[in-house]
Amino acid sequence: MKKDFVHLVYMLIVLVVAGAMEELVPKIFNVGLPVLLSAAAYSALRRTPVEALLFALAAGGMEDSLSSLPFATSIGFFVAQFALLRSFKLPLAAAIPFFALYQFWVWMWLGSRHSGGLWLRILSSIPVGALTLALVCLAMRWLDGKAAMNEK
């Protein structure tokens, strides 16, 4: 019971900090750092299925709120990423194409109302996403040790 509470508080802190970083860090070619998507990918492969799914739902909801997207736009994408990474047991590097796919996904929902050209956003999202994924994974692995997330 105590372990579950610690996991919940830890994941809530990760969610809030990741959302704050997405909003506060400047965008590169109109592409923000996909910190929430990276944290959801990390969680999909390192947490229990229930914890990872709940985090994907919460991270998608936070992304929708921060980006003023229609309800469940990002939630559906985050859950799809969770399902694909988890069911096919893909390595974490397989999450990199999801950053480009997410740009297309948002463009489908918002179209011309979204700032920046689609192709520039897709091309710039791959290196930005890869760097963000690496940094988020390093930070979360270090924080996992500090929060004793792997303890039984």
PDB file of C-alpha atoms in Angstrom:
ATOM      1  CA  MET A   1       0.000   0.000   0.000  1.00  0.00           C
ATOM      2  CA  LYS A   2       2.774   2.415   0.936  1.00  0.00           C
ATOM      3  CA  LYS A   3       4.627   1.524  -2.272  1.00  0.00           C
ATOM      4  CA  ASP A   4       1.548   2.336  -4.362  1.00  0.00           C
ATOM      5  CA  PHE A   5       1.226   5.750  -2.737  1.00  0.00           C
ATOM      6  CA  VAL A   6       4.904   6.519  -3.384  1.00  0.00           C
ATOM      7  CA  HIS A   7       4.499   5.486  -7.043  1.00  0.00           C
ATOM      8  CA  LEU A   8       1.426   7.701  -7.412  1.00  0.00           C
ATOM      9  CA  VAL A   9       3.098  10.752  -5.889  1.00  0.00           C
ATOM     10  CA  TYR A  10       6.255  10.174  -7.941  1.00  0.00           C
ATOM     11  CA  MET A  11       4.332   9.895 -11.204  1.00  0.00           C
ATOM     12  CA  LEU A  12       2.277  13.009 -10.376  1.00  0.00           C
ATOM     13  CA  ILE A  13       5.493  14.949  -9.804  1.00  0.00           C
ATOM     14  CA  VAL A  14       6.898  13.664 -13.115  1.00  0.00           C
ATOM     15  CA  LEU A  15       3.667  14.679 -14.842  1.00  0.00           C
ATOM     16  CA  VAL A  16       3.697  18.219 -13.453  1.00  0.00           C
ATOM     17  CA  VAL A  17       7.408  18.796 -14.120  1.00  0.00           C
ATOM     18  CA  ALA A  18       7.148  17.385 -17.660  1.00  0.00           C
ATOM     19  CA  GLY A  19       4.171  19.605 -18.425  1.00  0.00           C
ATOM     20  CA  ALA A  20       5.959  22.642 -17.037  1.00  0.00           C
ATOM     21  CA  MET A  21       9.033  21.898 -19.141  1.00  0.00           C
ATOM     22  CA  GLU A  22       6.930  21.605 -22.290  1.00  0.00           C
ATOM     23  CA  GLU A  23       5.469  25.028 -21.648  1.00  0.00           C
ATOM     24  CA  LEU A  24       8.566  26.867 -20.432  1.00  0.00           C
ATOM     25  CA  VAL A  25      11.317  25.613 -22.755  1.00  0.00           C
ATOM     26  CA  PRO A  26      11.444  27.569 -26.034  1.00  0.00           C
ATOM     27  CA  LYS A  27      10.243  25.845 -29.184  1.00  0.00           C
ATOM     28  CA  ILE A  28      12.587  24.866 -32.020  1.00  0.00           C
ATOM     29  CA  PHE A  29      11.046  25.464 -35.487  1.00  0.00           C
ATOM     30  CA  ASN A  30       7.635  25.643 -33.774  1.00  0.00           C
ATOM     31  CA  VAL A  31       8.218  22.204 -32.237  1.00  0.00           C
ATOM     32  CA  GLY A  32       8.204  22.013 -28.472  1.00  0.00           C
ATOM     33  CA  LEU A  33      10.147  19.429 -26.545  1.00  0.00           C
ATOM     34  CA  PRO A  34       7.980  16.295 -26.322  1.00  0.00           C
ATOM     35  CA  VAL A  35       8.701  15.755 -22.641  1.00  0.00           C
ATOM     36  CA  LEU A  36       5.278  14.289 -21.822  1.00  0.00           C
ATOM     37  CA  LEU A  37       5.371  11.933 -24.807  1.00  0.00           C
ATOM     38  CA  SER A  38       8.908  10.843 -23.866  1.00  0.00           C
ATOM     39  CA  ALA A  39       7.926  10.255 -20.246  1.00  0.00           C
ATOM     40  CA  ALA A  40       4.917   8.230 -21.402  1.00  0.00           C
ATOM     41  CA  ALA A  41       7.158   6.113 -23.644  1.00  0.00           C
ATOM     42  CA  TYR A  42       9.575   5.521 -20.774  1.00  0.00           C
ATOM     43  CA  SER A  43       6.712   4.587 -18.468  1.00  0.00           C
ATOM     44  CA  ALA A  44       5.207   2.226 -21.034  1.00  0.00           C
ATOM     45  CA  LEU A  45       8.309   0.074 -20.893  1.00  0.00           C
ATOM     46  CA  ARG A  46       9.398   0.491 -17.271  1.00  0.00           C
ATOM     47  CA  ARG A  47       6.170   0.429 -15.238  1.00  0.00           C
ATOM     48  CA  THR A  48       3.431  -2.088 -14.670  1.00  0.00           C
ATOM     49  CA  PRO A  49       0.778  -2.070 -17.406  1.00  0.00           C
ATOM     50  CA  VAL A  50      -1.800  -0.343 -15.204  1.00  0.00           C
ATOM     51  CA  GLU A  51       0.624   2.347 -14.009  1.00  0.00           C
ATOM     52  CA  ALA A  52       1.861   2.962 -17.556  1.00  0.00           C
ATOM     53  CA  LEU A  53      -1.654   3.175 -19.003  1.00  0.00           C
ATOM     54  CA  LEU A  54      -2.805   5.590 -16.305  1.00  0.00           C
ATOM     55  CA  PHE A  55       0.274   7.725 -16.875  1.00  0.00           C
ATOM     56  CA  ALA A  56      -0.345   7.729 -20.649  1.00  0.00           C
ATOM     57  CA  LEU A  57      -3.946   8.847 -20.051  1.00  0.00           C
ATOM     58  CA  ALA A  58      -2.879  11.578 -17.630  1.00  0.00           C
ATOM     59  CA  ALA A  59       0.000  12.772 -19.829  1.00  0.00           C
ATOM     60  CA  GLY A  60      -2.264  12.880 -22.881  1.00  0.00           C
ATOM     61  CA  GLY A  61      -4.844  14.856 -20.933  1.00  0.00           C
ATOM     62  CA  MET A  62      -2.208  17.293 -19.765  1.00  0.00           C
ATOM     63  CA  GLU A  63      -0.921  17.679 -23.335  1.00  0.00           C
ATOM     64  CA  ASP A  64      -4.460  18.430 -24.534  1.00  0.00           C
ATOM     65  CA  SER A  65      -4.871  21.030 -21.798  1.00  0.00           C
ATOM     66  CA  LEU A  66      -1.533  22.720 -22.383  1.00  0.00           C
ATOM     67  CA  SER A  67      -1.901  22.806 -26.180  1.00  0.00           C
ATOM     68  CA  SER A  68      -5.603  23.728 -26.260  1.00  0.00           C
ATOM     69  CA  LEU A  69      -6.345  20.675 -28.377  1.00  0.00           C
ATOM     70  CA  PRO A  70      -9.806  19.133 -28.658  1.00  0.00           C
ATOM     71  CA  PHE A  71     -10.713  16.678 -25.916  1.00  0.00           C
ATOM     72  CA  ALA A  72      -8.897  13.317 -26.130  1.00  0.00           C
ATOM     73  CA  THR A  73      -6.761  14.267 -29.137  1.00  0.00           C
ATOM     74  CA  SER A  74      -3.472  13.549 -27.401  1.00  0.00           C
ATOM     75  CA  ILE A  75      -4.937  10.952 -25.063  1.00  0.00           C
ATOM     76  CA  GLY A  76      -5.693   8.675 -27.994  1.00  0.00           C
ATOM     77  CA  PHE A  77      -2.200   9.098 -29.421  1.00  0.00           C
ATOM     78  CA  PHE A  78      -0.464   8.546 -26.074  1.00  0.00           C
ATOM     79  CA  VAL A  79      -2.494   5.390 -25.428  1.00  0.00           C
ATOM     80  CA  ALA A  80      -1.738   4.120 -28.945  1.00  0.00           C
ATOM     81  CA  GLN A  81       1.970   4.672 -28.305  1.00  0.00           C
ATOM     82  CA  PHE A  82       1.673   2.805 -25.011  1.00  0.00           C
ATOM     83  CA  ALA A  83      -0.125  -0.105 -26.683  1.00  0.00           C
ATOM     84  CA  LEU A  84       2.346  -0.426 -29.551  1.00  0.00           C
ATOM     85  CA  LEU A  85       5.474  -0.140 -27.421  1.00  0.00           C
ATOM     86  CA  ARG A  86       4.138  -2.503 -24.799  1.00  0.00           C
ATOM     87  CA  SER A  87       2.512  -5.156 -26.985  1.00  0.00           C
ATOM     88  CA  PHE A  88       5.379  -5.521 -29.453  1.00  0.00           C
ATOM     89  CA  LYS A  89       8.015  -5.209 -26.693  1.00  0.00           C
ATOM     90  CA  LEU A  90       9.855  -2.571 -28.707  1.00  0.00           C
ATOM     91  CA  PRO A  91      13.017  -0.893 -27.434  1.00  0.00           C
ATOM     92  CA  LEU A  92      12.778   2.658 -26.194  1.00  0.00           C
ATOM     93  CA  ALA A  93      14.464   3.995 -29.347  1.00  0.00           C
ATOM     94  CA  ALA A  94      11.398   2.824 -31.290  1.00  0.00           C
ATOM     95  CA  ALA A  95       9.528   5.761 -29.728  1.00  0.00           C
ATOM     96  CA  ILE A  96      11.442   8.259 -31.912  1.00  0.00           C
ATOM     97  CA  PRO A  97       9.122   7.967 -34.958  1.00  0.00           C
ATOM     98  CA  PHE A  98       6.170   8.695 -32.675  1.00  0.00           C
ATOM     99  CA  PHE A  99       7.376  12.295 -32.353  1.00  0.00           C
ATOM    100  CA  ALA A 100       7.017  12.859 -36.103  1.00  0.00           C
ATOM    101  CA  LEU A 101       3.719  10.967 -36.172  1.00  0.00           C
ATOM    102  CA  TYR A 102       2.440  13.163 -33.366  1.00  0.00           C
ATOM    103  CA  GLN A 103       3.118  16.301 -35.441  1.00  0.00           C
ATOM    104  CA  PHE A 104       1.045  14.829 -38.250  1.00  0.00           C
ATOM    105  CA  TRP A 105      -1.632  13.743 -35.767  1.00  0.00           C
ATOM    106  CA  VAL A 106      -1.967  17.292 -34.394  1.00  0.00           C
ATOM    107  CA  TRP A 107      -1.965  18.744 -37.911  1.00  0.00           C
ATOM    108  CA  MET A 108      -4.860  16.428 -38.846  1.00  0.00           C
ATOM    109  CA  TRP A 109      -6.908  17.807 -35.977  1.00  0.00           C
ATOM    110  CA  LEU A 110      -5.957  21.461 -36.304  1.00  0.00           C
ATOM    111  CA  GLY A 111      -4.887  21.800 -39.932  1.00  0.00           C
ATOM    112  CA  SER A 112      -3.969  25.312 -40.991  1.00  0.00           C
ATOM    113  CA  ARG A 113      -4.750  26.762 -37.575  1.00  0.00           C
ATOM    114  CA  HIS A 114      -1.550  25.174 -36.238  1.00  0.00           C
ATOM    115  CA  SER A 115       1.517  27.397 -36.543  1.00  0.00           C
ATOM    116  CA  GLY A 116       4.408  26.323 -38.757  1.00  0.00           C
ATOM    117  CA  GLY A 117       4.631  24.229 -41.882  1.00  0.00           C
ATOM    118  CA  LEU A 118       3.881  20.547 -41.501  1.00  0.00           C
ATOM    119  CA  TRP A 119       7.021  19.231 -43.177  1.00  0.00           C
ATOM    120  CA  LEU A 120       9.361  21.489 -41.238  1.00  0.00           C
ATOM    121  CA  ARG A 121       7.657  20.421 -38.038  1.00  0.00           C
ATOM    122  CA  ILE A 122       7.947  16.727 -38.933  1.00  0.00           C
ATOM    123  CA  LEU A 123      11.604  16.978 -39.948  1.00  0.00           C
ATOM    124  CA  SER A 124      12.609  18.993 -36.894  1.00  0.00           C
ATOM    125  CA  SER A 125      10.608  16.811 -34.512  1.00  0.00           C
ATOM    126  CA  ILE A 126      12.813  13.755 -35.100  1.00  0.00           C
ATOM    127  CA  PRO A 127      16.137  15.154 -33.766  1.00  0.00           C
ATOM    128  CA  VAL A 128      14.364  17.244 -31.124  1.00  0.00           C
ATOM    129  CA  GLY A 129      12.386  14.198 -30.027  1.00  0.00           C
ATOM    130  CA  ALA A 130      15.425  11.908 -29.982  1.00  0.00           C
ATOM    131  CA  LEU A 131      17.363  14.342 -27.813  1.00  0.00           C
ATOM    132  CA  THR A 132      14.396  14.870 -25.513  1.00  0.00           C
ATOM    133  CA  LEU A 133      13.817  11.118 -25.207  1.00  0.00           C
ATOM    134  CA  ALA A 134      17.463  10.549 -24.257  1.00  0.00           C
ATOM    135  CA  LEU A 135      17.430  13.314 -21.642  1.00  0.00           C
ATOM    136  CA  VAL A 136      14.060  12.300 -20.185  1.00  0.00           C
ATOM    137  CA  CYS A 137      15.135   8.653 -19.946  1.00  0.00           C
ATOM    138  CA  LEU A 138      18.382   9.560 -18.199  1.00  0.00           C
ATOM    139  CA  ALA A 139      16.566  11.842 -15.773  1.00  0.00           C
ATOM    140  CA  MET A 140      13.785   9.353 -15.050  1.00  0.00           C
ATOM    141  CA  ARG A 141      16.218   6.460 -14.580  1.00  0.00           C
ATOM    142  CA  TRP A 142      18.155   8.560 -12.063  1.00  0.00           C
ATOM    143  CA  LEU A 143      14.949   9.677 -10.333  1.00  0.00           C
ATOM    144  CA  ASP A 144      13.671   6.085 -10.255  1.00  0.00           C
ATOM    145  CA  GLY A 145      16.693   5.185  -8.158  1.00  0.00           C
ATOM    146  CA  LYS A 146      16.191   8.139  -5.822  1.00  0.00           C
ATOM    147  CA  ALA A 147      12.488   7.365  -5.377  1.00  0.00           C
ATOM    148  CA  ALA A 148      13.144   3.607  -4.994  1.00  0.00           C
ATOM    149  CA  MET A 149      10.684   2.832  -7.773  1.00  0.00           C
ATOM    150  CA  ASN A 150      12.193  -0.592  -8.412  1.00  0.00           C
ATOM    151  CA  GLU A 151      12.040  -1.758  -4.815  1.00  0.00           C
ATOM    152  CA  LYS A 152       9.714  -4.639  -4.026  1.00  0.00           C
TER     153      LYS A 152
END
